[in-house]
PDB file of C-alpha atoms and ligand atoms in Angstrom:
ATOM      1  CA  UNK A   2       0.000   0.000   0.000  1.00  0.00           C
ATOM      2  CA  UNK A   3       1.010   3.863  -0.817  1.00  0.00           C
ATOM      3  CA  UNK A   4      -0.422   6.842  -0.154  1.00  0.00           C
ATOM      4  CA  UNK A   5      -1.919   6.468  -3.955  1.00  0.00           C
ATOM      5  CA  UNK A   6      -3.077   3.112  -3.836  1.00  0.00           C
ATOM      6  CA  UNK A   7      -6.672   3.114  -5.521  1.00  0.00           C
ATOM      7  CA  UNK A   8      -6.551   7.024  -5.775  1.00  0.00           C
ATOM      8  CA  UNK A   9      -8.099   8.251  -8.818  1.00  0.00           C
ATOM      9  CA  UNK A  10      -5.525  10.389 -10.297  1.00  0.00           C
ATOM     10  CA  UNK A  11      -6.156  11.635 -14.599  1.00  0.00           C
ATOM     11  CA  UNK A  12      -2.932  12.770 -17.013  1.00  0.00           C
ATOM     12  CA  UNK A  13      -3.400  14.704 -20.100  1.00  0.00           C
ATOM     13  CA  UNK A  14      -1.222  14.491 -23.367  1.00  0.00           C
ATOM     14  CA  UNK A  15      -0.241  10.556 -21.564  1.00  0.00           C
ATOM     15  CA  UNK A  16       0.033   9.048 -24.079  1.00  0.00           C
ATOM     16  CA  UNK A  17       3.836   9.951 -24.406  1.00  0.00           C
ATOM     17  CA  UNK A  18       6.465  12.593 -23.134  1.00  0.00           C
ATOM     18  CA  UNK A  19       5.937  13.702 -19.667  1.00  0.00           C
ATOM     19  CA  UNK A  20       3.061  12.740 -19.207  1.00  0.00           C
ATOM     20  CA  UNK A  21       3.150   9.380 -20.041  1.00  0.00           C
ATOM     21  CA  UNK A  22       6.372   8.786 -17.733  1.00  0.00           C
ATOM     22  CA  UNK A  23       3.618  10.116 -14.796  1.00  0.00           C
ATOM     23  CA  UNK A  24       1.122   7.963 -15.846  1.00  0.00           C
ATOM     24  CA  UNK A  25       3.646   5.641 -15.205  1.00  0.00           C
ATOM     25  CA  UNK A  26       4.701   6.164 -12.006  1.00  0.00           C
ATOM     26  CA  UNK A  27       1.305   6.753 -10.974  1.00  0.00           C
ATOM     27  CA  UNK A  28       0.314   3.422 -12.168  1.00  0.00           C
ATOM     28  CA  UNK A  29       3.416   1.886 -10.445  1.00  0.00           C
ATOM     29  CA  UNK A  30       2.381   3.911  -7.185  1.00  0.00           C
ATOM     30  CA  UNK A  31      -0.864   1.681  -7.097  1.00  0.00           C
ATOM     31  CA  UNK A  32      -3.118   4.613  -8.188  1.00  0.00           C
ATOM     32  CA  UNK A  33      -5.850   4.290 -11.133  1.00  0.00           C
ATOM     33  CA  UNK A  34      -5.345   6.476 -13.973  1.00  0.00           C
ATOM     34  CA  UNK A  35      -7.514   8.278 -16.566  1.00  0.00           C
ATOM     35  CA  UNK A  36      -4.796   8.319 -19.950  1.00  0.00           C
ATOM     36  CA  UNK A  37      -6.592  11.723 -21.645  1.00  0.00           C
ATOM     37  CA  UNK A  38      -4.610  12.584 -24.945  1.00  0.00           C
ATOM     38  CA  UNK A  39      -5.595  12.862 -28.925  1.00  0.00           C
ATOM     39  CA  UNK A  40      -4.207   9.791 -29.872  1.00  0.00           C
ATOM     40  CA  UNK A  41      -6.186   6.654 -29.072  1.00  0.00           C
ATOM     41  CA  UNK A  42      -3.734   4.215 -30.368  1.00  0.00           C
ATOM     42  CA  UNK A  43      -1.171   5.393 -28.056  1.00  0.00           C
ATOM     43  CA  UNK A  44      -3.376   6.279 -24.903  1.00  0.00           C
ATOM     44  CA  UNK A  45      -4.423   2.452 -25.470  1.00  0.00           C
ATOM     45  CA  UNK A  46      -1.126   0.934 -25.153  1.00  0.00           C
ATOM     46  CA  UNK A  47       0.174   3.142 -22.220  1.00  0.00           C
ATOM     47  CA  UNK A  48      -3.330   1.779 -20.577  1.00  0.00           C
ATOM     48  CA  UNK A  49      -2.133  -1.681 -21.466  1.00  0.00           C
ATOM     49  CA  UNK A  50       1.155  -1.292 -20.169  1.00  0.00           C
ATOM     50  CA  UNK A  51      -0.270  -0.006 -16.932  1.00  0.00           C
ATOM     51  CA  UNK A  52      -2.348  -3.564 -16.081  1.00  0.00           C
ATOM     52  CA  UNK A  53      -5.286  -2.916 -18.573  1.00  0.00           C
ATOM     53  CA  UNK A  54      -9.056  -1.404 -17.773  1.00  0.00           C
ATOM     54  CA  UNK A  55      -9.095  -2.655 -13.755  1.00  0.00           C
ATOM     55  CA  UNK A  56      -6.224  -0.118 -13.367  1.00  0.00           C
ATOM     56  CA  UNK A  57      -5.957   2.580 -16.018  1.00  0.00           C
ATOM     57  CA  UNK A  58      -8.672   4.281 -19.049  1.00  0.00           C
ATOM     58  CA  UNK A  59      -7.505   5.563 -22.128  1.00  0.00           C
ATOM     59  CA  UNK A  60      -9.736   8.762 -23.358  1.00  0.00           C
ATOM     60  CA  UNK A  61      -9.524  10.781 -26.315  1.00  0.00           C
ATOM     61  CA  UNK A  62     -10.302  14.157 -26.096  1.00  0.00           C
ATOM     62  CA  UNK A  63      -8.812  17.045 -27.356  1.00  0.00           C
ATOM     63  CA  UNK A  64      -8.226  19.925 -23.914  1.00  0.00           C
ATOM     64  CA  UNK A  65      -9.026  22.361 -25.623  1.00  0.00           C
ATOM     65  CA  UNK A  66     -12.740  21.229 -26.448  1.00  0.00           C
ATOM     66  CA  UNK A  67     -14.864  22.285 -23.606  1.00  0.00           C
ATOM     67  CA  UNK A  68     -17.725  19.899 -24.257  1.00  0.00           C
ATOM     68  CA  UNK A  69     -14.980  16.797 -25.280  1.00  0.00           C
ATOM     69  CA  UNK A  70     -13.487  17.414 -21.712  1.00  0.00           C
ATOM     70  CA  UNK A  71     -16.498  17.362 -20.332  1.00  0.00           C
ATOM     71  CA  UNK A  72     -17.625  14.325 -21.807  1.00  0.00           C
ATOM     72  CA  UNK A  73     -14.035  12.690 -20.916  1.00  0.00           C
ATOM     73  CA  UNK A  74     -14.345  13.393 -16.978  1.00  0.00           C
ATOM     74  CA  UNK A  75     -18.014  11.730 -17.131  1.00  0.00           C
ATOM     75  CA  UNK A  76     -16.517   8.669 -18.747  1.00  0.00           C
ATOM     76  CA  UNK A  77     -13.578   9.015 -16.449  1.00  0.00           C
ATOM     77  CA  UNK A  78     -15.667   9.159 -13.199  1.00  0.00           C
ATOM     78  CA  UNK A  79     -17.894   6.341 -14.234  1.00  0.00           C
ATOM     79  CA  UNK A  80     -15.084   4.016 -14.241  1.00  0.00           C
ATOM     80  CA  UNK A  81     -13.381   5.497 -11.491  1.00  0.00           C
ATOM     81  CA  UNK A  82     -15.335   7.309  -9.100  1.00  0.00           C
ATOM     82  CA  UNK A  83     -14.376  11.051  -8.510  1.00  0.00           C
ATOM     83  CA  UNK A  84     -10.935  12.779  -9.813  1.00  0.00           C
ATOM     84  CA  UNK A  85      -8.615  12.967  -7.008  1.00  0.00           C
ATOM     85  CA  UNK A  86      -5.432  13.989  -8.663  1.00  0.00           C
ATOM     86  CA  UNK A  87      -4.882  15.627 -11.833  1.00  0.00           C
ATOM     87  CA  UNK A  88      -1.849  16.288 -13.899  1.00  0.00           C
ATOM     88  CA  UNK A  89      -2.413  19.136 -16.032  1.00  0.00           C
ATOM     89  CA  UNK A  90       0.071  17.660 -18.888  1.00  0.00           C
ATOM     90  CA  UNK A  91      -1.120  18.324 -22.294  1.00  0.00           C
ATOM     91  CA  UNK A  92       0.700  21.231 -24.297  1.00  0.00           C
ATOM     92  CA  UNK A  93       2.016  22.223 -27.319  1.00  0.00           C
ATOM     93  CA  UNK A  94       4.949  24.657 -27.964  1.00  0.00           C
ATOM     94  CA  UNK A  95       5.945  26.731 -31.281  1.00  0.00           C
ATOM     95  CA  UNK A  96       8.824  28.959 -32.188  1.00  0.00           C
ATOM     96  CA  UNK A  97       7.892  31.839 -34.010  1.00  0.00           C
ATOM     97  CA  UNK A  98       9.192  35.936 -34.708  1.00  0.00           C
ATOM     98  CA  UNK A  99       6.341  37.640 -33.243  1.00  0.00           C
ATOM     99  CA  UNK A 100       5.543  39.599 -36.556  1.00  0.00           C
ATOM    100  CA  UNK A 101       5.258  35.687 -37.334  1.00  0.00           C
ATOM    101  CA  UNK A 102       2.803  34.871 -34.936  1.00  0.00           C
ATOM    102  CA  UNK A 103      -0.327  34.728 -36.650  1.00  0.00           C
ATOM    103  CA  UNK A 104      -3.562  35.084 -34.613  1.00  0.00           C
ATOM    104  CA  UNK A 105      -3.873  31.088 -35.699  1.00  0.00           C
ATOM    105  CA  UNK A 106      -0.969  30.471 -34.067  1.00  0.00           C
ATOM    106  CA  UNK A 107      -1.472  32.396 -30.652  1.00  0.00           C
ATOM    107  CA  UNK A 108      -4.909  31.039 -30.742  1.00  0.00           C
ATOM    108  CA  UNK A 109      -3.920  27.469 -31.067  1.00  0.00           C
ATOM    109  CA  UNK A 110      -1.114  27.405 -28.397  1.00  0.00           C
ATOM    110  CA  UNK A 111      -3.540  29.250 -25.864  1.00  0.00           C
ATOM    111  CA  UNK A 112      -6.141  27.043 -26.063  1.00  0.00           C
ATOM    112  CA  UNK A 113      -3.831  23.886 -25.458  1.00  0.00           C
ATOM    113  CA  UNK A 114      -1.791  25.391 -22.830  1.00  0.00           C
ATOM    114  CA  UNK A 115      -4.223  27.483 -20.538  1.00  0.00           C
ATOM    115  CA  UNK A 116      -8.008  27.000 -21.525  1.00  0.00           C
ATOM    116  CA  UNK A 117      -7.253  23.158 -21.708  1.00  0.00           C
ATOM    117  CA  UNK A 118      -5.874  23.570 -18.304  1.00  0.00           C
ATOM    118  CA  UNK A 119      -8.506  25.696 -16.875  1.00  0.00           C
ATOM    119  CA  UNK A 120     -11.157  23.548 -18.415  1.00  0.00           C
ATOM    120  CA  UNK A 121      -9.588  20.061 -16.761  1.00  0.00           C
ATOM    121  CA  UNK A 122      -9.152  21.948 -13.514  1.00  0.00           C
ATOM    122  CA  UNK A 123     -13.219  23.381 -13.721  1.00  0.00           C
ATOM    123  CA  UNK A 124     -13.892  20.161 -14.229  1.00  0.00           C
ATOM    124  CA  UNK A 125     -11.987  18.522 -11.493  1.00  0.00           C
ATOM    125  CA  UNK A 126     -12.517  20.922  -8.692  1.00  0.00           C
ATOM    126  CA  UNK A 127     -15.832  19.822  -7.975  1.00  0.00           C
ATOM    127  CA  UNK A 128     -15.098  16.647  -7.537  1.00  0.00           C
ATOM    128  CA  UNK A 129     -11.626  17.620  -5.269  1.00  0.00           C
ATOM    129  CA  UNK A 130     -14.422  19.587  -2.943  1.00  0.00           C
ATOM    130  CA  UNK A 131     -16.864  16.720  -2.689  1.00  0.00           C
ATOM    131  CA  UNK A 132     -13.918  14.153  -1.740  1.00  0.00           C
ATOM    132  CA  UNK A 133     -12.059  16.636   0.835  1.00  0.00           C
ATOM    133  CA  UNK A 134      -8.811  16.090  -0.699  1.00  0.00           C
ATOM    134  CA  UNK A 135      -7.456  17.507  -4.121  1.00  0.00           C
ATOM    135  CA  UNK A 136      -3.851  17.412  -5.837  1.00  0.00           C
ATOM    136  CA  UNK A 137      -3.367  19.508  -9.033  1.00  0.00           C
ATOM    137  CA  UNK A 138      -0.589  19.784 -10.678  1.00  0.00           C
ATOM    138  CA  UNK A 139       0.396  21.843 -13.654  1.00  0.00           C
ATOM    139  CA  UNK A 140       3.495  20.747 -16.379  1.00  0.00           C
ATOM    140  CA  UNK A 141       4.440  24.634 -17.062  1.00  0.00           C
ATOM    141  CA  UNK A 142       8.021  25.271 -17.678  1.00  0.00           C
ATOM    142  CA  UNK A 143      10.615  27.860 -16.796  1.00  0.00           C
ATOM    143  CA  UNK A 144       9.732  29.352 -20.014  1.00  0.00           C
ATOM    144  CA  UNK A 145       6.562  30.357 -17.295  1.00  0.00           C
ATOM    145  CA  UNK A 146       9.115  31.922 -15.452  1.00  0.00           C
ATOM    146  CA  UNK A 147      11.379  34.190 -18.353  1.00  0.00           C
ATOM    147  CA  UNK A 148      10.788  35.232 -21.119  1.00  0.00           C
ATOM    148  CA  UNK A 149      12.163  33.703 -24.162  1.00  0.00           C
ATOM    149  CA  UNK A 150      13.034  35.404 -27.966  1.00  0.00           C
ATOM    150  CA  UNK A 151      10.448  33.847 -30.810  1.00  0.00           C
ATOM    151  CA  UNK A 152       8.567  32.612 -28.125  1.00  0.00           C
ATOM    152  CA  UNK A 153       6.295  34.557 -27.412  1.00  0.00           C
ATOM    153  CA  UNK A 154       2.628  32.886 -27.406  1.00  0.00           C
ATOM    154  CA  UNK A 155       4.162  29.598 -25.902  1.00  0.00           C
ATOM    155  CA  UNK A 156       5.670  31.805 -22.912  1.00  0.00           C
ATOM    156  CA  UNK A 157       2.305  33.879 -22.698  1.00  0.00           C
ATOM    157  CA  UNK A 158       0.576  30.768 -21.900  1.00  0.00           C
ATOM    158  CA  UNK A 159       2.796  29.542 -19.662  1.00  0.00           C
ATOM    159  CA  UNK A 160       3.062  32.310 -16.990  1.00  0.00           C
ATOM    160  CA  UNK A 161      -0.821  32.583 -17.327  1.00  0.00           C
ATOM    161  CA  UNK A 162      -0.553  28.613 -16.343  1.00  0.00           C
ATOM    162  CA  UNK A 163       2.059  29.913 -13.310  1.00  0.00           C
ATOM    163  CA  UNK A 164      -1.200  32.407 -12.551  1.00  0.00           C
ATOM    164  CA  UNK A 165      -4.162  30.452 -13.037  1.00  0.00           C
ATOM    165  CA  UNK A 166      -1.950  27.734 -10.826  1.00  0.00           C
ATOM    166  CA  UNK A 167      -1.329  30.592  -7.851  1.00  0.00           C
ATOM    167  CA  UNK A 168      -4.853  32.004  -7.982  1.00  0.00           C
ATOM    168  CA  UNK A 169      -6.362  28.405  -7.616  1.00  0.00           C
ATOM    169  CA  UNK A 170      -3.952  27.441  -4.750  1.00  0.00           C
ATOM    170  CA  UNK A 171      -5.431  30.442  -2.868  1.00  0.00           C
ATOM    171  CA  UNK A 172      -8.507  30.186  -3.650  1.00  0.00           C
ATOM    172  CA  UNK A 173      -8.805  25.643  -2.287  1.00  0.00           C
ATOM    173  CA  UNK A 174      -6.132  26.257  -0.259  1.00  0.00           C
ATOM    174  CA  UNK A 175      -8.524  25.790   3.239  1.00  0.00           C
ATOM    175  CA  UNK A 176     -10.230  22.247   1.486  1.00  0.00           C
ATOM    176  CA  UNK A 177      -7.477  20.427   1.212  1.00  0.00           C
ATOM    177  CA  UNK A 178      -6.604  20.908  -2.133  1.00  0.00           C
ATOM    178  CA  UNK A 179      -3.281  22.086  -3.675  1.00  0.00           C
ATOM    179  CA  UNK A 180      -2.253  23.276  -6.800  1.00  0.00           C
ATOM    180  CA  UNK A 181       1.152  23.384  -8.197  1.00  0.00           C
ATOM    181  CA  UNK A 182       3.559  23.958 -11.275  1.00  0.00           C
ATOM    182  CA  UNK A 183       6.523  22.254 -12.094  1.00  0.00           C
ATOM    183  CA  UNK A 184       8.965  24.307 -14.447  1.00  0.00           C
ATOM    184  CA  UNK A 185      10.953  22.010 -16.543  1.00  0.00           C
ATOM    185  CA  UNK A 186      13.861  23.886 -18.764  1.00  0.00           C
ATOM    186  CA  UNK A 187      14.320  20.971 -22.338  1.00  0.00           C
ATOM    187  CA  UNK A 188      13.241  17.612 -21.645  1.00  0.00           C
ATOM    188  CA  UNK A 189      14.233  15.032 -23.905  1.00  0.00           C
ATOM    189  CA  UNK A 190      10.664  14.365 -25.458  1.00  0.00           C
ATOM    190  CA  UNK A 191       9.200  15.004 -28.936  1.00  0.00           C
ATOM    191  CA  UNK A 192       8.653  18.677 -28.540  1.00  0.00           C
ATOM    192  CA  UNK A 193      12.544  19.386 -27.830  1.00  0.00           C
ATOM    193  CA  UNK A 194      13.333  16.777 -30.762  1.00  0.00           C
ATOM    194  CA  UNK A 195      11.116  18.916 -33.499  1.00  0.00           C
ATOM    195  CA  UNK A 196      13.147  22.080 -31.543  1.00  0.00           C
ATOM    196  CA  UNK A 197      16.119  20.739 -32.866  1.00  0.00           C
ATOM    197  CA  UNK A 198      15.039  19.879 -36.438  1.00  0.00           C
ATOM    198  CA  UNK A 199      13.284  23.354 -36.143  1.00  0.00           C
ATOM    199  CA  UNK A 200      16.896  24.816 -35.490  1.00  0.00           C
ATOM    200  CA  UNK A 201      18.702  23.025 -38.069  1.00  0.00           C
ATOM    201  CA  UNK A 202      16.359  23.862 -41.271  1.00  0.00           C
ATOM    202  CA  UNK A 203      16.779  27.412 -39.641  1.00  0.00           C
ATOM    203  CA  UNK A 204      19.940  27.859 -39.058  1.00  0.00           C
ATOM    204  CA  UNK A 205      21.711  24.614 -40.914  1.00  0.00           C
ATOM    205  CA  UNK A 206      23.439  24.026 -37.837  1.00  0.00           C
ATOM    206  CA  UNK A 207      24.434  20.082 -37.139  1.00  0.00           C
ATOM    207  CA  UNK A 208      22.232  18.262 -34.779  1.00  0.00           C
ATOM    208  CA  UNK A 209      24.936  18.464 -32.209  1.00  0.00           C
ATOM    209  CA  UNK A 210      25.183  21.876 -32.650  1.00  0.00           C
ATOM    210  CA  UNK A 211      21.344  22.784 -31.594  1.00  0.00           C
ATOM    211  CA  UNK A 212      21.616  20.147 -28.923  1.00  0.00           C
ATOM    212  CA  UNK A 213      24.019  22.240 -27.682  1.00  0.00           C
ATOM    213  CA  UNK A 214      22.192  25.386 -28.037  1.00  0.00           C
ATOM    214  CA  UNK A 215      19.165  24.058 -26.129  1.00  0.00           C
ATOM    215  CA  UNK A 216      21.035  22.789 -23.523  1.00  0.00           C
ATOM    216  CA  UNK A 217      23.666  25.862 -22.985  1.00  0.00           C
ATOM    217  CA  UNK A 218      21.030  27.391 -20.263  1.00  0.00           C
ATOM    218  CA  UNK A 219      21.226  24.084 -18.129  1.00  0.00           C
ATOM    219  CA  UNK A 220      24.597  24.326 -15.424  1.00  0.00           C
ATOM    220  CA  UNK A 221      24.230  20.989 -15.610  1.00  0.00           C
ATOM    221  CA  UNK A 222      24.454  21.019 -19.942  1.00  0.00           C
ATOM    222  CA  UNK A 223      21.944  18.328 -20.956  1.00  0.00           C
ATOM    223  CA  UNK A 224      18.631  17.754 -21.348  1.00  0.00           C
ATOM    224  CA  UNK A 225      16.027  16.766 -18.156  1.00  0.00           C
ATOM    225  CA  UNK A 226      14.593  13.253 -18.350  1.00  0.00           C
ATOM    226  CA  UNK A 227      10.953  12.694 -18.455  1.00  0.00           C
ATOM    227  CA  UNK A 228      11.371  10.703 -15.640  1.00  0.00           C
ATOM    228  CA  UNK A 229      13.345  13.107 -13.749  1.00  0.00           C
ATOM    229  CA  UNK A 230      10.230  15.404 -14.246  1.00  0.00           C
ATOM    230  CA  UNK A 231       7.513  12.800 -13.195  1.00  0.00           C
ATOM    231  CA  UNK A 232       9.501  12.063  -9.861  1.00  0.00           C
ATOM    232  CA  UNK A 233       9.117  15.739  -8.899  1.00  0.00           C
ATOM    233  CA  UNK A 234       5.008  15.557  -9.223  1.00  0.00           C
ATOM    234  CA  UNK A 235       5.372  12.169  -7.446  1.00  0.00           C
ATOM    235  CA  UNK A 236       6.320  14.152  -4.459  1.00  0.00           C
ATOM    236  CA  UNK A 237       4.037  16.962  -4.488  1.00  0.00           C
ATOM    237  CA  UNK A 238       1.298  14.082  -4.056  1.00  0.00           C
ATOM    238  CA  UNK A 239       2.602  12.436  -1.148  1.00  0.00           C
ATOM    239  CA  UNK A 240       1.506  13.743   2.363  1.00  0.00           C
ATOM    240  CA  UNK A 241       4.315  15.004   3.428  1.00  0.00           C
ATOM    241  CA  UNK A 242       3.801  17.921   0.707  1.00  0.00           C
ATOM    242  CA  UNK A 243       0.512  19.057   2.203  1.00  0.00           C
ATOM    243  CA  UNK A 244       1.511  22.744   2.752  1.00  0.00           C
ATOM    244  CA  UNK A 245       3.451  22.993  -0.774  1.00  0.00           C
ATOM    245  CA  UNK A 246       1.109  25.293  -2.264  1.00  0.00           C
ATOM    246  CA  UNK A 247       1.126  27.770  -5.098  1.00  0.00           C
ATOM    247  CA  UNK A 248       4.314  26.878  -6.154  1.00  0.00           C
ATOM    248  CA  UNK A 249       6.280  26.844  -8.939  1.00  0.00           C
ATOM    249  CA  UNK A 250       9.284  24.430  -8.654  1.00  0.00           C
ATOM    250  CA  UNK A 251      12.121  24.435 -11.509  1.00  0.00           C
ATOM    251  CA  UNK A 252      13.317  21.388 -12.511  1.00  0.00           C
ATOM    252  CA  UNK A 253      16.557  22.832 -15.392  1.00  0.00           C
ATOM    253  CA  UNK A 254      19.894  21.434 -13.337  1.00  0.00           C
ATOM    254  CA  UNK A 255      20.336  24.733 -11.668  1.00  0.00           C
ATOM    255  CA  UNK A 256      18.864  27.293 -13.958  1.00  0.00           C
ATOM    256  CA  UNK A 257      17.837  30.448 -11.828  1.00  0.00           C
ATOM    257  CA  UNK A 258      14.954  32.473 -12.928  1.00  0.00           C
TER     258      UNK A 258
HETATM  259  P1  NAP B  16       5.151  15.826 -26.241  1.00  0.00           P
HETATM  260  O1  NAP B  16       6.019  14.620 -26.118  1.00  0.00           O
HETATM  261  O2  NAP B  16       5.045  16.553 -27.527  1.00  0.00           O
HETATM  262  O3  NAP B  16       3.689  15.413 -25.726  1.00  0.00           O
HETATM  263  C1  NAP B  16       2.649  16.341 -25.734  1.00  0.00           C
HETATM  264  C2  NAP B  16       1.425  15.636 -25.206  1.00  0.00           C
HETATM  265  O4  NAP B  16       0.344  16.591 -25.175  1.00  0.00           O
HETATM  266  C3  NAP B  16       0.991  14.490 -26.096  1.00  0.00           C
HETATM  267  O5  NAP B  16       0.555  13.429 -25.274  1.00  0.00           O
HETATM  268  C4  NAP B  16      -0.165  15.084 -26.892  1.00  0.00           C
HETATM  269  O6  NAP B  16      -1.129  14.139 -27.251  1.00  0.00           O
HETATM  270  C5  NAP B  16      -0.763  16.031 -25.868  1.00  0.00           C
HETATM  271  N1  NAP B  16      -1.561  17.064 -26.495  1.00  0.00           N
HETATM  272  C6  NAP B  16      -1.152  18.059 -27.316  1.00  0.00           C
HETATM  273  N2  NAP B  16      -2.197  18.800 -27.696  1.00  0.00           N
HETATM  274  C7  NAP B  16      -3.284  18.262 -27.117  1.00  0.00           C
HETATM  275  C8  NAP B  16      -4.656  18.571 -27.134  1.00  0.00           C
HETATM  276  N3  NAP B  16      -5.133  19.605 -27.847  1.00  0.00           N
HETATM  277  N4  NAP B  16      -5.494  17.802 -26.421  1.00  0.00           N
HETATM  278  C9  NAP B  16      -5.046  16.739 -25.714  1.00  0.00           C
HETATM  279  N5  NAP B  16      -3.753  16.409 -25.646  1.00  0.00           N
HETATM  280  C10 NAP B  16      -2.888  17.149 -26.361  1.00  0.00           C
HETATM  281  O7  NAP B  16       5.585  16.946 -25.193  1.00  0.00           O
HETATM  282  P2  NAP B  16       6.177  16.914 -23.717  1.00  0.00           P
HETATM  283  O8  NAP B  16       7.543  17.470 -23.811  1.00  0.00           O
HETATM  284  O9  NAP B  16       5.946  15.631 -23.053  1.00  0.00           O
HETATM  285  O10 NAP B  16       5.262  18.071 -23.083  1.00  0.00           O
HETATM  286  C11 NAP B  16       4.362  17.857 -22.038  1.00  0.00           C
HETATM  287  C12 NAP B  16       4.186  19.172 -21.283  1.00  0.00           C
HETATM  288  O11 NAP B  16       5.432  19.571 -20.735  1.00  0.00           O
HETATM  289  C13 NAP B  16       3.708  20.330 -22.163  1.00  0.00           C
HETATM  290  O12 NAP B  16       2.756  21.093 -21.456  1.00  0.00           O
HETATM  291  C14 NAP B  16       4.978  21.140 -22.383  1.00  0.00           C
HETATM  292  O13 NAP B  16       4.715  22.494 -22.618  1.00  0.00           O
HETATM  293  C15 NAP B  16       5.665  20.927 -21.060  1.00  0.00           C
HETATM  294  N6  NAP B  16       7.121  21.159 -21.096  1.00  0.00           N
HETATM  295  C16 NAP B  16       7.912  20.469 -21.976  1.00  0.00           C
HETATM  296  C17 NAP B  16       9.263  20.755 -21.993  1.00  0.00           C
HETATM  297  C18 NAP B  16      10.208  20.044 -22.946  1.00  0.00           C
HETATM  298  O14 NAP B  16      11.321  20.536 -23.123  1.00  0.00           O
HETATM  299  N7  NAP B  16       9.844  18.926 -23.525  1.00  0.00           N
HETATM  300  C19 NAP B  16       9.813  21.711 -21.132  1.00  0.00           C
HETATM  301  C20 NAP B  16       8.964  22.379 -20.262  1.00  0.00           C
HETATM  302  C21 NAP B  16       7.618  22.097 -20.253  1.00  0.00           C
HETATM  303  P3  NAP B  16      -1.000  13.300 -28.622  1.00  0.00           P
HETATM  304  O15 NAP B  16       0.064  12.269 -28.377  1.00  0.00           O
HETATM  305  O16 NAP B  16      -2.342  12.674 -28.735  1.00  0.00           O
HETATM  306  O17 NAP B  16      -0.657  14.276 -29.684  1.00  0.00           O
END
């Protein structure tokens, strides 16, 4: 038995990167786990992996939809009872100039990054307040924390995440709820490997050569692990992390903000 055994804990985007490695450790932490993402194929096998329907639910739904999420949380609490825990994972990034930044664009990464995680979180809070005990936490990144050149919508959306994450902390923070952000600098997933190709058409620097660029920032010069990201949400969700609150904890080898 852990603190998570049979606690009802839902990832977004699970189906790889981050937030599959915490679906992962979830799973292995005896909790059951709603797998929310786009992709059924891949939500289907992560479910599989984790022991099959008794112990994890794959969902498609895109976060952004506000009638798809809710939908997804009715199928998710009819299997599982109320949402306990949720990981606020999904997200997409894009470099862009800013003259470059169409209104598609801005549009597109905003709803992903911050309605899809205030609609998850609307629909999760009532169920936190009805159970007495709630654990949110939010995937932002230290790009929540700086600012970063041609970056500008996916940076927007993140400090609003770092906002949305304080203001909901306050608000829950006398019902046993908490809400926190974890601020990852480059993780080795998908979005850092289409950085890289992104950088070499650019630029027509070597693959070694925007590694390098990426990973300059870090003291510790290399890419974070998704693993090393889903072992800092493990703790927020223990007990002993009851009065961690409105934070936002950087995970980037050093990296001061
Ligand atoms: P990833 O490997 O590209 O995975 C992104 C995940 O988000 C996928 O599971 C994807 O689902 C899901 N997703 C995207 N749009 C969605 C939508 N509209 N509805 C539902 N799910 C959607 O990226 P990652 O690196 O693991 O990123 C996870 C989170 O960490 C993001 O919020 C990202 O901003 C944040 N982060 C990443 C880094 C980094 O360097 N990698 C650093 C800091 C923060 P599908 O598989 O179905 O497409």
């Amino acid at each position: 038995m852990t603190a998570l055994t049979n606690v009802h804990a839902l990832v977004t985007g699970a189906g790889r990167g981050i937030g599959a490695a915490v679906a992962a450790a979830l799973g292995a932490a005896g909790a059951r786990v709603s797998l929310l993402g786009r992709t059924p194929a891949t939500l289907q096998a992560m479910a599989a992996q984790l022991g099959g329907e008794p112990r994890a639910l794959a969902i498609a739904a895109d976060v952004s939809d506000a009638a798809a999420v809710e939908a997804a949380f009715g199928s998710a609490r009819r299997h599982f009872g109320p949402v306990q825990i949720l990981i606020n994972n999904a997200g997409q990034a894009a470099s862009a100039k800013f003259t470059d930044t169409d209104t598609a664009l801005w549009n597109r990464i905003m709803a992903v990054n911050l309605t899809g995680t205030y609609l998850c979180s609307r629909a999760a809070v009532p169920d936190m307040l009805q159970a007495g005990f709630g654990r949110i936490v939010n995937i932002a990144s230290i790009a929540g924390l700086r600012g970063g050149a041609y970056l500008s919508a996916y940076v927007a959306s993140k400090h609003a995440v770092i906002g949305l994450t304080r203001s909901l902390a306050l608000e829950y923070a006398r019902r046993n709820i908490t809400v926190n952000a974890v601020c990852p600098g480059y993780v080795d997933t998908d979005i850092v490997r289409d950085s890289i190709a992104n950088i070499r058409a650019k630029t027509g620097r070597s693959e070694q050569e925007a590694l390098a660029a990426l990973t300059a920032t870090n003291p510790q010069g290399r890419l974070i692990t998704s693993e090393e990201v889903a072992s800092a949400v493990m703790w927020l969700l223990q007990p002993g992390a009851s009065s961690v609150n409105g934070q936002s904890i950087v995970i980037s080898g050093g990296e001061v903000t």
